[in-house]
mmCIF file of C-alpha atoms in Angstrom:
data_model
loop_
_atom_site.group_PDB
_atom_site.id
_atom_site.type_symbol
_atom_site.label_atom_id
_atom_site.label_comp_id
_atom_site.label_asym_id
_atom_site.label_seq_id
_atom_site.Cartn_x
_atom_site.Cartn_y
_atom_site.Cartn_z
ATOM 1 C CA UNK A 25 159.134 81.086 128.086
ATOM 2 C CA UNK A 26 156.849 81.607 124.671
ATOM 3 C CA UNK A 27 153.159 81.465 124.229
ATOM 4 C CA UNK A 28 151.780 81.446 120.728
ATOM 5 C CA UNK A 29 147.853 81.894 121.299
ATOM 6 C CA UNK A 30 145.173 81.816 118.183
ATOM 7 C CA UNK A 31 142.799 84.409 119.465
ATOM 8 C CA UNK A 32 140.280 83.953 116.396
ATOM 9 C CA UNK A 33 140.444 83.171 112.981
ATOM 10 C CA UNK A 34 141.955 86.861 112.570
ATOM 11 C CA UNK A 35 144.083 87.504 115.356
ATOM 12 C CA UNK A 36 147.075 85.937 116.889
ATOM 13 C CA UNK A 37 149.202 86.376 119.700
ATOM 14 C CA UNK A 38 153.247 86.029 120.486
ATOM 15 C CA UNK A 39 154.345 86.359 123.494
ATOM 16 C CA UNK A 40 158.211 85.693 125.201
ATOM 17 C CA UNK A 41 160.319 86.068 127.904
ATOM 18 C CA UNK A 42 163.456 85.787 128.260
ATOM 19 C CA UNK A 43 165.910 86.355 131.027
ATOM 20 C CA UNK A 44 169.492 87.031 130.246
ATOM 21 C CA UNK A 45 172.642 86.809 132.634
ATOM 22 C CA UNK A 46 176.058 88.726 130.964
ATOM 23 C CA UNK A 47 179.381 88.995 133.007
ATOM 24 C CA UNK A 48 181.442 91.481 131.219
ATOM 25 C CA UNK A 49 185.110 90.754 132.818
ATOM 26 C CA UNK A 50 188.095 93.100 131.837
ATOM 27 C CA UNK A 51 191.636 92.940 133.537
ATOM 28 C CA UNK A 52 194.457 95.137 132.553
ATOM 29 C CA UNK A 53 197.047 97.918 134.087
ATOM 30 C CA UNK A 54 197.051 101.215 132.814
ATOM 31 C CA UNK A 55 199.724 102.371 130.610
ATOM 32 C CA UNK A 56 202.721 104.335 132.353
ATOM 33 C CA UNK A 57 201.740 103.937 135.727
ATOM 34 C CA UNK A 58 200.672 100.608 136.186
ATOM 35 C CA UNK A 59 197.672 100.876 137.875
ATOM 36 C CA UNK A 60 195.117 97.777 137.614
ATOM 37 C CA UNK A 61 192.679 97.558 135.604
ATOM 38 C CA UNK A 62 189.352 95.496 137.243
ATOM 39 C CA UNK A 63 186.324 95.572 135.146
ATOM 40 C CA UNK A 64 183.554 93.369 136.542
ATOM 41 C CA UNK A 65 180.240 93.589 135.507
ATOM 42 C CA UNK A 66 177.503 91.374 136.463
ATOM 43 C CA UNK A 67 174.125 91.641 135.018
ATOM 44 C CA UNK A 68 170.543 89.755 134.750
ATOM 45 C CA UNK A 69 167.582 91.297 132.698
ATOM 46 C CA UNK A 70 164.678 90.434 131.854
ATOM 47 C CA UNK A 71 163.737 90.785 127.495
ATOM 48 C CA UNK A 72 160.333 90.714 127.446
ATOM 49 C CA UNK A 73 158.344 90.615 123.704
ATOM 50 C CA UNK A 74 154.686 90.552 122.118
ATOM 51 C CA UNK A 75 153.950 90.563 118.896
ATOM 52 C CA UNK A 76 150.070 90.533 117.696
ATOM 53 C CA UNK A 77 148.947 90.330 114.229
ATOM 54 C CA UNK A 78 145.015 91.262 113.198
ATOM 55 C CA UNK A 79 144.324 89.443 109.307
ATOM 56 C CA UNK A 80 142.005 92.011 107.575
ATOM 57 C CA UNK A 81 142.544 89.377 104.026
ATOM 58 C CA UNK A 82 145.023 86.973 102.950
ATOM 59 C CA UNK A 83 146.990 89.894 101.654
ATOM 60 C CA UNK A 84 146.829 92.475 104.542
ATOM 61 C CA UNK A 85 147.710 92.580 107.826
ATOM 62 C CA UNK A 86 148.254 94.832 110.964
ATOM 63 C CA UNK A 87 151.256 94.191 113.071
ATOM 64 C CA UNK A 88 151.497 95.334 116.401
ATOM 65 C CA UNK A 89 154.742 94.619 118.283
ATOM 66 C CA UNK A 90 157.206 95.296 121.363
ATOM 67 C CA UNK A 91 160.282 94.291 122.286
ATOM 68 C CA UNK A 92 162.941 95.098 124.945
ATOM 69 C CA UNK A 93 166.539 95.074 124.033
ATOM 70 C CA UNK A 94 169.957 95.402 125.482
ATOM 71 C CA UNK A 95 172.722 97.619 124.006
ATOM 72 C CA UNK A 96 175.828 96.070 125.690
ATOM 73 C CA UNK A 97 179.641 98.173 125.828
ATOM 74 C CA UNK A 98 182.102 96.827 123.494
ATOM 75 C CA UNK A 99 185.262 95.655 125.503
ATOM 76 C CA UNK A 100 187.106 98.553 124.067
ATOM 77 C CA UNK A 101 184.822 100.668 124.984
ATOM 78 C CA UNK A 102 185.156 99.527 128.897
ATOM 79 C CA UNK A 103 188.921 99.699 128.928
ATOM 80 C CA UNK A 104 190.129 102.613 130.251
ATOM 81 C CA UNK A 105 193.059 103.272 128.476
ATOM 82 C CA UNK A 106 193.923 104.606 125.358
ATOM 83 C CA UNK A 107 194.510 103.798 121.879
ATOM 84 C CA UNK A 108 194.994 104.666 118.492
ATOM 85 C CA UNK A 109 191.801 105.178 115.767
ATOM 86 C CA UNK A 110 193.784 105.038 112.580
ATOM 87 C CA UNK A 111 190.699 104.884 110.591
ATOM 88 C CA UNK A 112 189.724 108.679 112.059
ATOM 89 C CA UNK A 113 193.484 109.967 112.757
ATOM 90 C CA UNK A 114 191.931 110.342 116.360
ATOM 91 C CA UNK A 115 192.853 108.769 120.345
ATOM 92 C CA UNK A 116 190.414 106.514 121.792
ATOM 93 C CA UNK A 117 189.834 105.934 125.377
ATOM 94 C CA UNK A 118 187.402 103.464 127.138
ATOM 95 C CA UNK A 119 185.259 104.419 130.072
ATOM 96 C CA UNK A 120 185.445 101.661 132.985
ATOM 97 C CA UNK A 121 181.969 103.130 134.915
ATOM 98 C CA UNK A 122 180.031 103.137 131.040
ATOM 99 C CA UNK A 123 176.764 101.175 131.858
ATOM 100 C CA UNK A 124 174.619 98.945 128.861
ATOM 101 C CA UNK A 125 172.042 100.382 127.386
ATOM 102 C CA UNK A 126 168.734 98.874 127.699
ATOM 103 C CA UNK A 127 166.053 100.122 124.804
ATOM 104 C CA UNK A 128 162.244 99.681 124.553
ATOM 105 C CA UNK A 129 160.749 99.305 121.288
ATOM 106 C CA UNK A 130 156.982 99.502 119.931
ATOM 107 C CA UNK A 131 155.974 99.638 116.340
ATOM 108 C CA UNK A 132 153.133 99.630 114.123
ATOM 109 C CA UNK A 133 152.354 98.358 110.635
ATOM 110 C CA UNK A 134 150.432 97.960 107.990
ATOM 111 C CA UNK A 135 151.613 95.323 105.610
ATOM 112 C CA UNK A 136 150.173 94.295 102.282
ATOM 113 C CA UNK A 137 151.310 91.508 99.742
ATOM 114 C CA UNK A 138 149.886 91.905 96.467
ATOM 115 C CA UNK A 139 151.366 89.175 94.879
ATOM 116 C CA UNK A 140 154.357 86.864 95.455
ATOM 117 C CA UNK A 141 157.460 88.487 96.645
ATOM 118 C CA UNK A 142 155.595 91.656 96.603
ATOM 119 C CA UNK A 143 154.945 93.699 99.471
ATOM 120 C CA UNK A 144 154.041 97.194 101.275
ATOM 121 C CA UNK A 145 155.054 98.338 104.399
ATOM 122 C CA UNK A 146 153.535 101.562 106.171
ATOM 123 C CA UNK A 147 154.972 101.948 110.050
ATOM 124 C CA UNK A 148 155.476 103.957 112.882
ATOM 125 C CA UNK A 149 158.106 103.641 115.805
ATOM 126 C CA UNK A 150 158.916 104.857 118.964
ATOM 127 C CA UNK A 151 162.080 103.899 120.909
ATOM 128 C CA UNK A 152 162.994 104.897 124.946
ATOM 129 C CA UNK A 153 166.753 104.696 125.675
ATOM 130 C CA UNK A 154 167.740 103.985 129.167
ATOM 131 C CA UNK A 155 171.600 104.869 129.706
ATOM 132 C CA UNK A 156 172.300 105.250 125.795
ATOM 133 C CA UNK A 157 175.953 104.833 125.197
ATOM 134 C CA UNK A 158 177.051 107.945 123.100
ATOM 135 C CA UNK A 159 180.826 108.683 121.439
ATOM 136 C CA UNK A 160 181.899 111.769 123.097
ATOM 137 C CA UNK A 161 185.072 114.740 123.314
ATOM 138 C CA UNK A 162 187.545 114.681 125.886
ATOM 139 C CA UNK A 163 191.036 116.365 126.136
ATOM 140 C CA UNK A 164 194.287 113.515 126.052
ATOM 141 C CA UNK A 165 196.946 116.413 127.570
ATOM 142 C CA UNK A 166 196.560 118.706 124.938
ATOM 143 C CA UNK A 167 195.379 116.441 122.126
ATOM 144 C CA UNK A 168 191.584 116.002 121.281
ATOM 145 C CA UNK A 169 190.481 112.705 121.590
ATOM 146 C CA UNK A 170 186.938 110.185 121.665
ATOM 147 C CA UNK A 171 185.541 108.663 124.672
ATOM 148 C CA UNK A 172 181.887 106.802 125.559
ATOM 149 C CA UNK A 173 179.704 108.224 127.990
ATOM 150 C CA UNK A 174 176.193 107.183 129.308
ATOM 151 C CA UNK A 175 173.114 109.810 128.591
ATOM 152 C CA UNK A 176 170.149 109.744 131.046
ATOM 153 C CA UNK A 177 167.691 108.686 128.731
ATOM 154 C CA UNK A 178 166.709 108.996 124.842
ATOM 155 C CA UNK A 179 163.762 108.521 122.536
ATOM 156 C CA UNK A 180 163.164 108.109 118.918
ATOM 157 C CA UNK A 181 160.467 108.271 117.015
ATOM 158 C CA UNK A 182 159.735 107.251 113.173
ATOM 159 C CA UNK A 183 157.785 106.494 109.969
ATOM 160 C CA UNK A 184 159.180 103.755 107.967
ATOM 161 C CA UNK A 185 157.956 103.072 104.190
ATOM 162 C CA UNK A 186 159.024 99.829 102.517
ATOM 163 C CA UNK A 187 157.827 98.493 98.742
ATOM 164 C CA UNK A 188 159.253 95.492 96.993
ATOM 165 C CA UNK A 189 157.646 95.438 93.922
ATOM 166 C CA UNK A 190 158.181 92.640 90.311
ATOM 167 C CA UNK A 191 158.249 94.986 87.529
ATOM 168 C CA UNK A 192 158.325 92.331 85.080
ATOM 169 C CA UNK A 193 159.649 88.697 84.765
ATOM 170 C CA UNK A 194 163.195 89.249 85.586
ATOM 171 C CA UNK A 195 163.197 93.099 87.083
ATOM 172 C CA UNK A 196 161.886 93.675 90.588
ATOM 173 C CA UNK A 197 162.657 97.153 92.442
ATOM 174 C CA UNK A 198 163.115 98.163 96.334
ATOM 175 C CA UNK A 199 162.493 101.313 98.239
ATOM 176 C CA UNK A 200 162.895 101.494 101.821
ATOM 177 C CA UNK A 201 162.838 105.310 103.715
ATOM 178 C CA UNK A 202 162.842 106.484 107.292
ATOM 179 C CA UNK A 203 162.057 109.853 109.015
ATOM 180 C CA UNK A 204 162.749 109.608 112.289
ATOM 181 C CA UNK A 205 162.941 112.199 114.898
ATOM 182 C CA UNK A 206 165.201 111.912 118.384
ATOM 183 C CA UNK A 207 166.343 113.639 121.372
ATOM 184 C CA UNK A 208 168.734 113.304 124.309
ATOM 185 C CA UNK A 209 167.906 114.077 128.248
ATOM 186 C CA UNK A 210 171.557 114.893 129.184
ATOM 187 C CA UNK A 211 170.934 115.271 133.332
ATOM 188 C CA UNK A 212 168.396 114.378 135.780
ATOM 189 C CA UNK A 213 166.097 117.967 134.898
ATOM 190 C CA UNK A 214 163.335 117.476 132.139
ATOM 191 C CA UNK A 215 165.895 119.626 129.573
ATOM 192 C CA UNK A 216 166.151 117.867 125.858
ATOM 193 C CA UNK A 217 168.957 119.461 123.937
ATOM 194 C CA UNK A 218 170.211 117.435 121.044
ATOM 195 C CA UNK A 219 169.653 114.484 118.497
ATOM 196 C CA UNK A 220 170.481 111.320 119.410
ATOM 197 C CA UNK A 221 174.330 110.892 118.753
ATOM 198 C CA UNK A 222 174.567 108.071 115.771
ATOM 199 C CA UNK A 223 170.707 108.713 114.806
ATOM 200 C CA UNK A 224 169.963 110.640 111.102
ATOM 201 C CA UNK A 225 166.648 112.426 110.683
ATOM 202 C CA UNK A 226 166.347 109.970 107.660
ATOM 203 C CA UNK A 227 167.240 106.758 105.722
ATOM 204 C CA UNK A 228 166.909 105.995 102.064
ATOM 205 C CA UNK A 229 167.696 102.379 100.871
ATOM 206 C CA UNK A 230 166.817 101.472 97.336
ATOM 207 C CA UNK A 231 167.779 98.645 94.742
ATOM 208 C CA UNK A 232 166.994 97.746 91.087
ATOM 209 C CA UNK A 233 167.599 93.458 90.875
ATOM 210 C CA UNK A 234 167.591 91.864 87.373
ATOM 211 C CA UNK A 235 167.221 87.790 87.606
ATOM 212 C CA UNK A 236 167.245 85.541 84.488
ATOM 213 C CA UNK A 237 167.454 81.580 85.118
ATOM 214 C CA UNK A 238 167.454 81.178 82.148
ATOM 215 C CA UNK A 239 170.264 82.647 80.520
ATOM 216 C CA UNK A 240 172.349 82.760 83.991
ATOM 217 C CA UNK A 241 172.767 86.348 84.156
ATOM 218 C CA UNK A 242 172.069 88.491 87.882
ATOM 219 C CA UNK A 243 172.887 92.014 88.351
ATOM 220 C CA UNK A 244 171.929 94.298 90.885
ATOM 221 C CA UNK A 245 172.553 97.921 91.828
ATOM 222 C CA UNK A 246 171.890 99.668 95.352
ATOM 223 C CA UNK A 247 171.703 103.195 96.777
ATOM 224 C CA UNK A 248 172.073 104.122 99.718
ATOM 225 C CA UNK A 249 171.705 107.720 101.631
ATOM 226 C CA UNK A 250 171.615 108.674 105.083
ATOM 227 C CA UNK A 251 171.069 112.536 106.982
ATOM 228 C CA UNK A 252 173.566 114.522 108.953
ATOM 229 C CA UNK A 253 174.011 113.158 112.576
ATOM 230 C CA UNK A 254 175.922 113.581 115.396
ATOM 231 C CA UNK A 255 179.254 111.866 114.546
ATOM 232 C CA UNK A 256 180.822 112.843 118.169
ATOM 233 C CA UNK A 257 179.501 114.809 120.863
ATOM 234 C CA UNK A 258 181.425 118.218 122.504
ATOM 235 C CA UNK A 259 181.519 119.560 125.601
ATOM 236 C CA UNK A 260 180.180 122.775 124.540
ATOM 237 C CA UNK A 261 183.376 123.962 126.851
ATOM 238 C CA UNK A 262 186.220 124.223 124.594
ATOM 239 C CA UNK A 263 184.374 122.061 121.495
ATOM 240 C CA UNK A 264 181.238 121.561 120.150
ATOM 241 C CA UNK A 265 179.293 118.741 118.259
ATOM 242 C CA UNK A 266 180.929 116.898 115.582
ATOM 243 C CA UNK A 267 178.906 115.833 112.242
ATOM 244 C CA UNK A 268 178.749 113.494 109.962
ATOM 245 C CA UNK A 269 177.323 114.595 106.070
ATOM 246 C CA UNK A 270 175.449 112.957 104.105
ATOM 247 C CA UNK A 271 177.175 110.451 101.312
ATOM 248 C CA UNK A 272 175.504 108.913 98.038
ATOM 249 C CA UNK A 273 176.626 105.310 98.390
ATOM 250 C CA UNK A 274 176.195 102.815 95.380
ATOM 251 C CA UNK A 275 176.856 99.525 95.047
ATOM 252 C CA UNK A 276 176.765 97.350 91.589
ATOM 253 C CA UNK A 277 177.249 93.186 90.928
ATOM 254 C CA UNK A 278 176.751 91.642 87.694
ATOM 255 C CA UNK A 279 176.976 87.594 87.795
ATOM 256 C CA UNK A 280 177.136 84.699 85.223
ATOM 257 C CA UNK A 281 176.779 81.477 85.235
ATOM 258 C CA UNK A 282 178.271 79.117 82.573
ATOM 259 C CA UNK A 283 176.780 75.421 83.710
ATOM 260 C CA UNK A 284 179.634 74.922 86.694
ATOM 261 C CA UNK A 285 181.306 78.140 86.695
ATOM 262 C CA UNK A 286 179.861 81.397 87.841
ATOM 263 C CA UNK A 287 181.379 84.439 87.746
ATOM 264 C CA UNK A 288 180.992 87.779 89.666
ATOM 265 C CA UNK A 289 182.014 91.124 89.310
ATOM 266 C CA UNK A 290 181.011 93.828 91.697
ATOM 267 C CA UNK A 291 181.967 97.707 92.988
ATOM 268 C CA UNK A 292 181.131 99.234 96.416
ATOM 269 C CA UNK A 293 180.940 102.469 97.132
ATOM 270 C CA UNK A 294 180.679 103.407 93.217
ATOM 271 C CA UNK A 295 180.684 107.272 93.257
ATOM 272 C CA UNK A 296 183.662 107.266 96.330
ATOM 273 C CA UNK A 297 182.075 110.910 97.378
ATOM 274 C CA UNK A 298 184.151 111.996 100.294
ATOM 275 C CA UNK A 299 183.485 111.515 104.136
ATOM 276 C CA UNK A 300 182.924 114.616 105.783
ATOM 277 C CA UNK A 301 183.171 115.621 109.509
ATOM 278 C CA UNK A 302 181.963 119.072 110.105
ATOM 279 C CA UNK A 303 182.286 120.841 113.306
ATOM 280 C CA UNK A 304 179.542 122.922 114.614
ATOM 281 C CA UNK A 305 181.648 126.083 115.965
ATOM 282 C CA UNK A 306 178.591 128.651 116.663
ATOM 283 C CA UNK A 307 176.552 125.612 118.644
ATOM 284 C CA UNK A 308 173.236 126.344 116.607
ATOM 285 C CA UNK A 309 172.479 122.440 115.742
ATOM 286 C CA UNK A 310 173.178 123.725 112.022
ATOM 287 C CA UNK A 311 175.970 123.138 109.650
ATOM 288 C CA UNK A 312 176.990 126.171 107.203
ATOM 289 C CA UNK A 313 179.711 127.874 105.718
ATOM 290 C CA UNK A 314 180.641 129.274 108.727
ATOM 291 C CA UNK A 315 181.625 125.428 110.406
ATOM 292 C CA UNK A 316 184.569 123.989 110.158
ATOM 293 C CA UNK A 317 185.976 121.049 109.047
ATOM 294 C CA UNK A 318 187.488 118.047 111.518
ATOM 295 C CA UNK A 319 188.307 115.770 108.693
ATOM 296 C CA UNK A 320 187.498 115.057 105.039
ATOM 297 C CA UNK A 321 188.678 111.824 103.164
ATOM 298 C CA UNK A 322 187.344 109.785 100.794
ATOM 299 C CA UNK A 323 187.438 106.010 101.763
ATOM 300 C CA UNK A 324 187.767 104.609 97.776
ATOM 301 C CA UNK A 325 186.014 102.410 95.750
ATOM 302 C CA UNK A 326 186.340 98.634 96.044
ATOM 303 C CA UNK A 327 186.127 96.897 93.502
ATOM 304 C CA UNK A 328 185.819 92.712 92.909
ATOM 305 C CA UNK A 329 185.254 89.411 91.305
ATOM 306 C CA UNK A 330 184.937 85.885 92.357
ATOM 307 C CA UNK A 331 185.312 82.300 90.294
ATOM 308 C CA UNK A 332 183.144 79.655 91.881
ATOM 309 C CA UNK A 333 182.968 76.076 90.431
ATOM 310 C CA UNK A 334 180.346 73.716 91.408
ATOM 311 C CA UNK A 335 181.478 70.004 91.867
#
């Protein structure tokens, strides 16, 4: 059900609801002994949203929204067997009893358009997790390995900054950043301990576009950076948390078109710094010379070009 309501000549009102009914069905026999494997999980939720918009001018506007969302388990992540992560070098197992994830979401902006395909962003978020699903340690006989478990409950919080601006007739330039701050309750006490697993204290996005119609030519070239975060979580027992380091990223494409034919030529991941997974082996949330290394590899540069002909 939607209602879209005109309040006044400044403010209007979204409003939906949606109900949702998922069967996740998995059937299988675990390996060696034979044991079935009966995942069935019925589910019906409700996804309720509002979004409200007040028009200060034709070029500025405050957005007020919420939203509730559903994180869902993959199917690999419900099996409960194991398998083979050849991207990490690492055993997988699924986790029959993991539950979905439902999330609340509320944000803020401030949004201004100076001109055409121009705009400023200003926000603030919050997020509640109910159930997150979090990678996690356990022990496959001797062998480390990953699992999924369910948290109690999570939050996140966040500014977000976004400007698309036209520096001239064929340049325009992005920037989009996040700081966002999050933390875990891990049992049923009021104790918050950690970062959200998968969550970095910021995100940095930018972009430089060059578009000329009239000689055919596009190029673009993209950055990309994100903060440390919790790549797996330990079990404090016999290992501790897992992180991921930060990574420049860039990403180039360069295009011509020749009447009919265009042509395209692109690299991702330009500077091919390495991935780094740093263990945290004194448990103080910090990552120094002292930490070890789990794994190190660089993932390599791709690099491509199309041919496209237009009939």
């Amino acid at each position: 059900a939607t209602i879209q309501k005109v309040v006044t000549d400044r403010v209007t009102l979204n409003a939906e609801l949606r109900a949702e009914f998922n069967r996740q069905m998995l059937q299988s026999r675990e390996r060696g002994g034979g044991a079935k494997i009966n995942v069935d999980i019925p589910q019906l939720v409700a996804l309720p949203s509002i979004n409200s918009s007040y028009k200060i001018s034709d070029k500025r506007f405050i957005k007020l929204a919420y939203a509730t969302t559903i994180n869902r388990p993959e199917f690999r992540e419900l099996a409960p067997f194991t398998y083979y992560d050849f991207a990490f070098d690492v055993s997988r197992r699924g986790n029959a009893n993991i539950k979905s994830a439902t999330i609340h979401n509320m944000d803020l902006r401030y949004e201004i358009y100076p001109n055409l395909g121009e705009m400023i962003t200003v926000g603030i978020f919050h997020k509640e997790f109910i159930n997150p699903i979090e990678a996690s340690v356990f022990y496959n006989g001797s062998g480390l390995a990953f699992t999924v478990e369910n948290a109690k409950s999570a939050r996140a919080s966040g500014v977000e900054v976004e400007i698309r601006k036209n520096i001239n007739k064929h340049f325009s330039a992005l920037f989009n950043g996040s700081l966002i701050s999050s933390n875990v309750r891990v049992s049923g006490d009021n104790s918050i301990d950690r970062y959200l697993q998968g969550q970095s204290p910021y995100i940095i996005n930018t972009g430089l576009f060059y578009n000329n119609a009239d000689n055919g030519w596009q190029a673009n070239v993209l950055y990309n950076i994100i903060g440390k975060r919790i790549f797996v979580i330990g079990d404090n027992v016999l290992s501790s948390n897992i992180y991921e380091m930060p990574r420049n990223v860039i990403d180039a494409n360069i295009s011509k078109i020749f009447g009919k034919i265009e042509i395209k030529l692109g690299v991702q991941d330009l500077l091919n710094q390495p991935v780094r997974l740093l263990q945290d082996i004194n448990r103080d949330g910090d990552i120094t010379d002292i930490d070890g290394t789990f794994q190190e590899f660089r993932r390599g540069s791709q690099i491509f070009t199309s041919f496209n002909y237009k009939f």
